[in-house]
PDB file of C-alpha atoms in Angstrom:
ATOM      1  CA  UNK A   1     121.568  86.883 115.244  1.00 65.00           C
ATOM      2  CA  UNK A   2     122.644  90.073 117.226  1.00 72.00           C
ATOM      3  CA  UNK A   3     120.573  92.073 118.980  1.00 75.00           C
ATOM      4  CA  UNK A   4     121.068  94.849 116.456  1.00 78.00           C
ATOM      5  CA  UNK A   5     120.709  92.844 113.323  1.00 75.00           C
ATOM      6  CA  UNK A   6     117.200  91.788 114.825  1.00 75.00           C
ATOM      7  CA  UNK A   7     116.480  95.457 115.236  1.00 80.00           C
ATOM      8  CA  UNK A   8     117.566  96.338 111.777  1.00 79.00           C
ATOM      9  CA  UNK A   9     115.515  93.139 110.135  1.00 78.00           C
ATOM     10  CA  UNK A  10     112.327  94.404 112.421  1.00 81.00           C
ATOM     11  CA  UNK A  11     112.624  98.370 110.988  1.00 82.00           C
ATOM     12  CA  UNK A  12     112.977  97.051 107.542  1.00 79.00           C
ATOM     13  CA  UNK A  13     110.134  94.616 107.340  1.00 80.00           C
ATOM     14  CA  UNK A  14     107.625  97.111 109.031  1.00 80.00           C
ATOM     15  CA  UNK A  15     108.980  99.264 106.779  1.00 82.00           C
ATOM     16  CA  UNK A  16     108.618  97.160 103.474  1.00 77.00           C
ATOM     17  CA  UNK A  17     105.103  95.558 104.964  1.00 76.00           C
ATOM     18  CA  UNK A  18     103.537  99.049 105.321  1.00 76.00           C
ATOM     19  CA  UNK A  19     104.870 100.563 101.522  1.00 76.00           C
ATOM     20  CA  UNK A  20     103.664  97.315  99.919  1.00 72.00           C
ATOM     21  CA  UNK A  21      99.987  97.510 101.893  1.00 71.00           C
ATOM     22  CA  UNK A  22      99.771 100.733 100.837  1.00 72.00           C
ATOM     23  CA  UNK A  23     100.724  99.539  97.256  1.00 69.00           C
ATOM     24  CA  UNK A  24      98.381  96.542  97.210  1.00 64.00           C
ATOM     25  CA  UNK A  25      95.071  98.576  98.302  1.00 60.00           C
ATOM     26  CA  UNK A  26      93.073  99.538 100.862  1.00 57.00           C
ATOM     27  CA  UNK A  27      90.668  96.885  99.343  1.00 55.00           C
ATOM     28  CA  UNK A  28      92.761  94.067 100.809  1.00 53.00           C
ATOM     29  CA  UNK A  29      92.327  94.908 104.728  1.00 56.00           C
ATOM     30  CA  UNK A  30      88.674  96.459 104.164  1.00 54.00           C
ATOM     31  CA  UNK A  31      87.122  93.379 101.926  1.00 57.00           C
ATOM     32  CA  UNK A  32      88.349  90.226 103.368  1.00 60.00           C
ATOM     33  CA  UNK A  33      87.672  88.073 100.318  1.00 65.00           C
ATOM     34  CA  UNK A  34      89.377  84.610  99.884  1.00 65.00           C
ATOM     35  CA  UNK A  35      92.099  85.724  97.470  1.00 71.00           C
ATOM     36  CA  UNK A  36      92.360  88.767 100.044  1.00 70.00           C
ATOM     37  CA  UNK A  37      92.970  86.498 103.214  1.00 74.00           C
ATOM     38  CA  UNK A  38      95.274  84.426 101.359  1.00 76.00           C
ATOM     39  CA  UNK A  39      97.490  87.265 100.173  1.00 75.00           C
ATOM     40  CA  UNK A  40      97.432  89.109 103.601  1.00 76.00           C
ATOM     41  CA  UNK A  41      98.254  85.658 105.411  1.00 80.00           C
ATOM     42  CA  UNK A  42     101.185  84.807 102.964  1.00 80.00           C
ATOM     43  CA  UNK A  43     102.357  88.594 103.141  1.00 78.00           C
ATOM     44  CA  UNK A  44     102.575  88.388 106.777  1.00 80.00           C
ATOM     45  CA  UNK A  45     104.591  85.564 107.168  1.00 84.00           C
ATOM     46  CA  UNK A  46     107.165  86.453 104.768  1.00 82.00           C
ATOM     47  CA  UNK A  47     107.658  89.660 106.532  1.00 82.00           C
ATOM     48  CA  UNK A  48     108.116  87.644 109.783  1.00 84.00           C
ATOM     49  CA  UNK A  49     110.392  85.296 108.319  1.00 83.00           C
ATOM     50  CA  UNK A  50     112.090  88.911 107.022  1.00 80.00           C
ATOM     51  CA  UNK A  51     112.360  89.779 110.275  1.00 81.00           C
ATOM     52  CA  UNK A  52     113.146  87.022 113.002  1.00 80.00           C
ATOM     53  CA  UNK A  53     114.517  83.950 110.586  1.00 80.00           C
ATOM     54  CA  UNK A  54     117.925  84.218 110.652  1.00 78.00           C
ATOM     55  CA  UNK A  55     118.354  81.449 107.428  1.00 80.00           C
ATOM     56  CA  UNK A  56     116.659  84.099 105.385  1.00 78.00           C
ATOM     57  CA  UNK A  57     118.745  86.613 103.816  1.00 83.00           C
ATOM     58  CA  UNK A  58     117.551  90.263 103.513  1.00 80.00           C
ATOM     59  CA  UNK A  59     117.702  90.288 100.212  1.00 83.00           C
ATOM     60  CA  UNK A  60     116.006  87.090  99.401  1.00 85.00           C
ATOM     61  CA  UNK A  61     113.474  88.228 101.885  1.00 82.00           C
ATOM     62  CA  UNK A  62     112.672  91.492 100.229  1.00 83.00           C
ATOM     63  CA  UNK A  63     112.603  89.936  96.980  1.00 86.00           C
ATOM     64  CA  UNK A  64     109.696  87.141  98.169  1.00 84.00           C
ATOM     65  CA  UNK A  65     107.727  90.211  99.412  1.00 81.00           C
ATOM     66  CA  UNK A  66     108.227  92.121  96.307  1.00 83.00           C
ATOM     67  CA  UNK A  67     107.161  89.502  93.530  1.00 83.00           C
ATOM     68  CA  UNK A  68     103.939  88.273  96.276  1.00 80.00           C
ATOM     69  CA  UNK A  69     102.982  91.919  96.142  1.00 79.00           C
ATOM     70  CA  UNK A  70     103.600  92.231  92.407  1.00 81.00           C
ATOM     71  CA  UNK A  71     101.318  88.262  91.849  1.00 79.00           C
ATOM     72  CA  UNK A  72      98.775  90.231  94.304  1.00 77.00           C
ATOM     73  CA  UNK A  73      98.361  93.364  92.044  1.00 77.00           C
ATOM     74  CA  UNK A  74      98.349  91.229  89.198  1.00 81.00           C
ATOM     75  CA  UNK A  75      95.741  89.232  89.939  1.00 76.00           C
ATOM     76  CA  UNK A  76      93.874  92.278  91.575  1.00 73.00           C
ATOM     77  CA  UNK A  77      93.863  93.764  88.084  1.00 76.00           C
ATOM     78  CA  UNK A  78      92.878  91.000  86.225  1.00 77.00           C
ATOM     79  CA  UNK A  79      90.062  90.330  89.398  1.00 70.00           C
ATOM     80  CA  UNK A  80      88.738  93.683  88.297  1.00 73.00           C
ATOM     81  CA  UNK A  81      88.840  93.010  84.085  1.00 77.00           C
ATOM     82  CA  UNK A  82      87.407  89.477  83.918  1.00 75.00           C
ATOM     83  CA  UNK A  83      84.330  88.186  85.834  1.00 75.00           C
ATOM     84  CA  UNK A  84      84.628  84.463  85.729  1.00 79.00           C
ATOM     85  CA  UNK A  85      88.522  84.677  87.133  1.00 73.00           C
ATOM     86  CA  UNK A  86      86.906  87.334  89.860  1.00 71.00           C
ATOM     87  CA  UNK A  87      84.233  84.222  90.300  1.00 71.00           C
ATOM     88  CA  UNK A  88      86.747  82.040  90.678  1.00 73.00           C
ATOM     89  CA  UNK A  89      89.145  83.853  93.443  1.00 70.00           C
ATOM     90  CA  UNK A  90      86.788  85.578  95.303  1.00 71.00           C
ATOM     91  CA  UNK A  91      82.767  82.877  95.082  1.00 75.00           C
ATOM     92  CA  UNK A  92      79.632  84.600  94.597  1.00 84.00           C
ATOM     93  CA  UNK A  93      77.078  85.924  97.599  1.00 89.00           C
ATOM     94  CA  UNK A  94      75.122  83.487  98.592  1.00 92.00           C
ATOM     95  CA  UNK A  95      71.196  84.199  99.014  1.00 93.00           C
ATOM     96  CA  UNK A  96      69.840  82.345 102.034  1.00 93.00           C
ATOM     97  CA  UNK A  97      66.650  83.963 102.831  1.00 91.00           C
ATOM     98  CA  UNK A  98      64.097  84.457  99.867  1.00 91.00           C
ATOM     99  CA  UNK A  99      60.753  85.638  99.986  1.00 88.00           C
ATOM    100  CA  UNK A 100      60.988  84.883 103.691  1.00 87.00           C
ATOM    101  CA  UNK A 101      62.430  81.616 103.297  1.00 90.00           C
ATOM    102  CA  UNK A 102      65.443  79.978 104.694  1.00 90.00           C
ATOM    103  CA  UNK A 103      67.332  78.478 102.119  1.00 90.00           C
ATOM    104  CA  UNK A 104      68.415  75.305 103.729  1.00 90.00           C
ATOM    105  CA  UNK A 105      70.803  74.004 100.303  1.00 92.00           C
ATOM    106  CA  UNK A 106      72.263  77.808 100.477  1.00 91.00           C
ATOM    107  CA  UNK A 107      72.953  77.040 104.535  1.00 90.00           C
ATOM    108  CA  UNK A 108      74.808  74.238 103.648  1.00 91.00           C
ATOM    109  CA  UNK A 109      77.185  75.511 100.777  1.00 89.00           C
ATOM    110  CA  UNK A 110      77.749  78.856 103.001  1.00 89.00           C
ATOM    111  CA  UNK A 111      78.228  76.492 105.855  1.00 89.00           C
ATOM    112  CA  UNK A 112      76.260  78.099 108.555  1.00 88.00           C
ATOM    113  CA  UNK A 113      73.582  76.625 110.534  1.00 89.00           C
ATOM    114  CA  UNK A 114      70.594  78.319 112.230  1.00 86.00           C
ATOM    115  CA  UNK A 115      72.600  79.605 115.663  1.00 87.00           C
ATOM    116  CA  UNK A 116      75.170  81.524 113.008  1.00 90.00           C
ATOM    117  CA  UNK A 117      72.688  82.717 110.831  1.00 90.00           C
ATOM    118  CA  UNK A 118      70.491  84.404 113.590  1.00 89.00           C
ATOM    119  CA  UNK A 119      73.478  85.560 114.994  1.00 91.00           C
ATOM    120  CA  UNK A 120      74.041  87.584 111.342  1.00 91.00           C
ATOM    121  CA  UNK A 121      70.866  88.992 111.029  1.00 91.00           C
ATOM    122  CA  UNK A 122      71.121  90.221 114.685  1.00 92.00           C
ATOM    123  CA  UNK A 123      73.964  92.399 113.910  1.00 91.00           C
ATOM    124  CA  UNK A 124      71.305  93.389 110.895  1.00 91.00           C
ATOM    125  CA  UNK A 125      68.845  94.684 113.612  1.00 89.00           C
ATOM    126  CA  UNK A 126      66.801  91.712 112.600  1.00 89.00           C
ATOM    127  CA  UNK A 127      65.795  89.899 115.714  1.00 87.00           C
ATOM    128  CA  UNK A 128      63.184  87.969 113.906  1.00 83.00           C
ATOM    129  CA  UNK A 129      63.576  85.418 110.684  1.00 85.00           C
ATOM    130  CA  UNK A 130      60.126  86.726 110.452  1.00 85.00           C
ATOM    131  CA  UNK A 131      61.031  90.235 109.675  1.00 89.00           C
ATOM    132  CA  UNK A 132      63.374  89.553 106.840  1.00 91.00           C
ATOM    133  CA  UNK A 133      62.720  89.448 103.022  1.00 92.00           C
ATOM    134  CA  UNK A 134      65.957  88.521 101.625  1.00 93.00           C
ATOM    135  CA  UNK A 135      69.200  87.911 102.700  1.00 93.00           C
ATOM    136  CA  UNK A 136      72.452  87.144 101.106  1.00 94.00           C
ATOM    137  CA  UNK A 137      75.881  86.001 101.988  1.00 92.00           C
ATOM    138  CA  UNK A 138      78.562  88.452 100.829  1.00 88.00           C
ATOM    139  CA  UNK A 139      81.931  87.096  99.402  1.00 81.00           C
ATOM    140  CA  UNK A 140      83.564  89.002 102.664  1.00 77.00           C
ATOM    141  CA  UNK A 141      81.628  87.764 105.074  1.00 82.00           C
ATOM    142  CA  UNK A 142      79.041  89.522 105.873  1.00 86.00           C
ATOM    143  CA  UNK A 143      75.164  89.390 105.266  1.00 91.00           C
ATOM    144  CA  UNK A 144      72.959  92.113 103.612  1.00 92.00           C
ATOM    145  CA  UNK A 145      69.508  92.269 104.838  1.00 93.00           C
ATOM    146  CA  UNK A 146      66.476  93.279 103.301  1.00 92.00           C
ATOM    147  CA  UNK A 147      63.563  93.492 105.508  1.00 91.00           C
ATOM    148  CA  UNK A 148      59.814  93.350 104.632  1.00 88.00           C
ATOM    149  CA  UNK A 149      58.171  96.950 103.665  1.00 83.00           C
ATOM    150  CA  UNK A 150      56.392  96.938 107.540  1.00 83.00           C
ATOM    151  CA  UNK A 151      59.627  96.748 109.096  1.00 79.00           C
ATOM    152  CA  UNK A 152      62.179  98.582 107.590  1.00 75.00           C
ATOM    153  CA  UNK A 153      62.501 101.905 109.100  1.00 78.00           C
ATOM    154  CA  UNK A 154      59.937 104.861 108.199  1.00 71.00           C
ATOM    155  CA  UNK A 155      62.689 107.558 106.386  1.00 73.00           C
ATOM    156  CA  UNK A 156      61.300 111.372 106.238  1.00 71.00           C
ATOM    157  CA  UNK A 157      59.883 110.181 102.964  1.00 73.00           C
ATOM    158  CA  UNK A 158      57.184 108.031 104.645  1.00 71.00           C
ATOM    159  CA  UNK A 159      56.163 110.291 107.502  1.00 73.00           C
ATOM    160  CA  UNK A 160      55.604 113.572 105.101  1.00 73.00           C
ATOM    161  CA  UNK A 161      58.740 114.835 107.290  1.00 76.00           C
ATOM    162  CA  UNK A 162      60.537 118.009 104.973  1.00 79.00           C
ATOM    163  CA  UNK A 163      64.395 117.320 104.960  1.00 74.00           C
ATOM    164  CA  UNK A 164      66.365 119.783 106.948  1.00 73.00           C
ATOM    165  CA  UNK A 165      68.087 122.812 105.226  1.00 79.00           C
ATOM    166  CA  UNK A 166      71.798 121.427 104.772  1.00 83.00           C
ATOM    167  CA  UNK A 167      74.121 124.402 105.590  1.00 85.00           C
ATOM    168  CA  UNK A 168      77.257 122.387 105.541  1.00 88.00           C
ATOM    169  CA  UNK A 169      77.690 119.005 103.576  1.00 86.00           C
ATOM    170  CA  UNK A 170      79.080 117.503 106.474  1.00 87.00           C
ATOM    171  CA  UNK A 171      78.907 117.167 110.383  1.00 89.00           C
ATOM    172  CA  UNK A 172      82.659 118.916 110.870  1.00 92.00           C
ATOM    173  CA  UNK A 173      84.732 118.555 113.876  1.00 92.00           C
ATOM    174  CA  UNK A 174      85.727 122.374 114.787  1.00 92.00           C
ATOM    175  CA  UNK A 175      87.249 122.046 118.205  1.00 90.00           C
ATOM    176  CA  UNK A 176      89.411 118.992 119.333  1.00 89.00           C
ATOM    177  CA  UNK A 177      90.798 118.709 122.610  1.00 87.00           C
ATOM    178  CA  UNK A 178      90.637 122.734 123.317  1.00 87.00           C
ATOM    179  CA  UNK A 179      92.141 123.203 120.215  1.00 90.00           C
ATOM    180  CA  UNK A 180      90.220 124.590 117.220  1.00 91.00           C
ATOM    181  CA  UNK A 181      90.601 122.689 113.738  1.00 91.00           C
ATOM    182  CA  UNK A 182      91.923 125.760 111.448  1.00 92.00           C
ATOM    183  CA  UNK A 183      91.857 123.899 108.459  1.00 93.00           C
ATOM    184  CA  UNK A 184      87.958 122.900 108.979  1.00 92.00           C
ATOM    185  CA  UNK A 185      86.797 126.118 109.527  1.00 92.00           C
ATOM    186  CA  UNK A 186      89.237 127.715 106.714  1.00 92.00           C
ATOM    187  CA  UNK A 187      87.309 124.464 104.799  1.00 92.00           C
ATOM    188  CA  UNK A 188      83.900 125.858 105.518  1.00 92.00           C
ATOM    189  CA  UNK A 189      84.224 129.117 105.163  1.00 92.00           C
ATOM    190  CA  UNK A 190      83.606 129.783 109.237  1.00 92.00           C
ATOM    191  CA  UNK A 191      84.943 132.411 111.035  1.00 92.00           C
ATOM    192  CA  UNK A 192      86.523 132.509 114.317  1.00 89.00           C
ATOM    193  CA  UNK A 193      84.316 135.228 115.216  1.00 91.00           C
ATOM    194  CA  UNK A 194      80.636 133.397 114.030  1.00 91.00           C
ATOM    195  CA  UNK A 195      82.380 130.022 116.305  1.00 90.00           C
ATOM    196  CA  UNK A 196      83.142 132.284 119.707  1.00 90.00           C
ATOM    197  CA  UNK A 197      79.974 133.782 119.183  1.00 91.00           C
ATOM    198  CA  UNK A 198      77.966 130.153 119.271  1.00 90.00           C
ATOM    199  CA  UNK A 199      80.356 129.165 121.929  1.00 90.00           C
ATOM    200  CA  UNK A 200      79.519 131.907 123.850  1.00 90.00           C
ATOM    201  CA  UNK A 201      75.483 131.365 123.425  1.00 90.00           C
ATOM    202  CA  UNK A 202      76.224 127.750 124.394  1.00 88.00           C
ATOM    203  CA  UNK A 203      77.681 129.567 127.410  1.00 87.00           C
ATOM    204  CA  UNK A 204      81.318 128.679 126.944  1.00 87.00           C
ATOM    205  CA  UNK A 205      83.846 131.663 128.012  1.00 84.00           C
ATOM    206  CA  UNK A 206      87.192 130.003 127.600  1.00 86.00           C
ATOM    207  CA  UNK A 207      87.567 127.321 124.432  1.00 88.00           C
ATOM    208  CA  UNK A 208      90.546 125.552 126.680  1.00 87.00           C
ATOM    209  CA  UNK A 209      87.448 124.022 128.434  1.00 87.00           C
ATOM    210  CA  UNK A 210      85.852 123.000 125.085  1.00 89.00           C
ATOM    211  CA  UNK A 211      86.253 118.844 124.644  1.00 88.00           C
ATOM    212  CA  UNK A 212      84.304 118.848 121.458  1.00 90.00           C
ATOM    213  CA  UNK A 213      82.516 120.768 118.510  1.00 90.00           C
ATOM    214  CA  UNK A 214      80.902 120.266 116.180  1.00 92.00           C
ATOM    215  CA  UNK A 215      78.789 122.171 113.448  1.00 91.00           C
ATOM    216  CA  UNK A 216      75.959 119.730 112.182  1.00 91.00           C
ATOM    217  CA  UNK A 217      74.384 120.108 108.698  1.00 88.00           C
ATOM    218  CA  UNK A 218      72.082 122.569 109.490  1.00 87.00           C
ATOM    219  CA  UNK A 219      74.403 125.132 110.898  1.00 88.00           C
ATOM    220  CA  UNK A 220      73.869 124.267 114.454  1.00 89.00           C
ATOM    221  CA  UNK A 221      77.167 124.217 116.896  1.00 90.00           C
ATOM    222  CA  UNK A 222      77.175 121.116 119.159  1.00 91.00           C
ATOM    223  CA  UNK A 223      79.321 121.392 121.781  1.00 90.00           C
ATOM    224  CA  UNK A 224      80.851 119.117 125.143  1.00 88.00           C
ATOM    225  CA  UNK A 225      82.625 120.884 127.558  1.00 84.00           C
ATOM    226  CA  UNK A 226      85.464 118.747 129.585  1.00 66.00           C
ATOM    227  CA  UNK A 227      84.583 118.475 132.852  1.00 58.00           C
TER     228      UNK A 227
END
């Protein structure tokens, strides 16, 4: 295979990888699943065979990547009409701490043992087996925790706190780099004029020096000047 040829296979499988992602869903790299993992492993190494097996024609190539991505929507569709064949592609969360108790049986079909599971509930902010409720085994992955009422964090709700007076609906990026975002603030309805004025409270004279801004919620400016 010539050095051009390789080129040429390399453009057009990057190419026909990244159309046929975008076809298939964002679903398959966010929600690692079983079928998911499957398809994005078997996608992959058609497109490498695409591009670096010389045996392969591009045509046959394109062809296996077309009818895999066309079995993966398929079967994405019917994943989303018919519970027992989404059952059967994807499992069911596992719960493996209930009313405060591990679920040894639910350990073993997950298989995890203790070190794993702690591990888990660690990136849950749950330090302690103790603290935790309930907590199931997602079909991606991951674990959802549910923490006892004396742990879980006090919202506004609990403390009597009033919520704040939302200006914006969004924390909004306004200034980038010394550059201001034109299409946020035509977005928000903000004025160049209202922005150098809070720049100029915050004590900011030339926006080139401006890193970052932001307008929070409640119509506050945050700002970080580059050094």
């Amino acid at each position: 295979m010539s050095t051009v040829e390789l080129i040429l296979r390399l453009l057009l499988a990057f190419t026909t990888l990244l159309l046929l992602t975008r076809l298939m869903g964002r679903k398959e790299i966010s929600q690692m699943t079983f079928f998911n993992f499957v398809s994005a492993i078997s996608v992959g190494t058609i497109g490498a065979s695409l591009a670096i097996d010389s045996t392969l024609s591009v045509r046959n190539g394109i062809i296996a990547l077309l009818g895999w991505s066309v079995f993966t929507v398929l079967l994405g569709y019917l994943d989303l009409k018919s519970k027992p064949i989404r059952e059967v592609m994807n499992g069911q969360p596992i719960i493996l701490i209930k009313d405060g108790k591990i679920e040894k049986n639910a350990l073993k079909k997950a298989r995890l043992d203790l070190d794993a599971l702690r591990v888990l509930l660690r990136k849950k902010n749950a330090f302690a087996v103790a603290e935790v409720d309930m907590a199931v085994f997602e079909i991606d992955g991951t674990v959802s925790v549910l923490k006892y009422q004396q742990n879980r964090t006090a919202t506004k709700r609990d403390t009597g706190t009033p919520p704040i007076r939302k200006v914006y609906p969004a924390p909004t990026t306004l200034i980038a780099d010394g550059r201001k975002i034109e299409h946020n603030l035509k977005e928000l309805g903000i004025t160049e004029q209202w922005l150098d004025a809070r720049l100029a409270d915050s004590g900011v004279q030339d926006i080139k020096n401006v890193y970052y801004a932001e307008v929070q919620e409640d119509g506050k400016l945050h700002v970080d000047c580059s050094e």
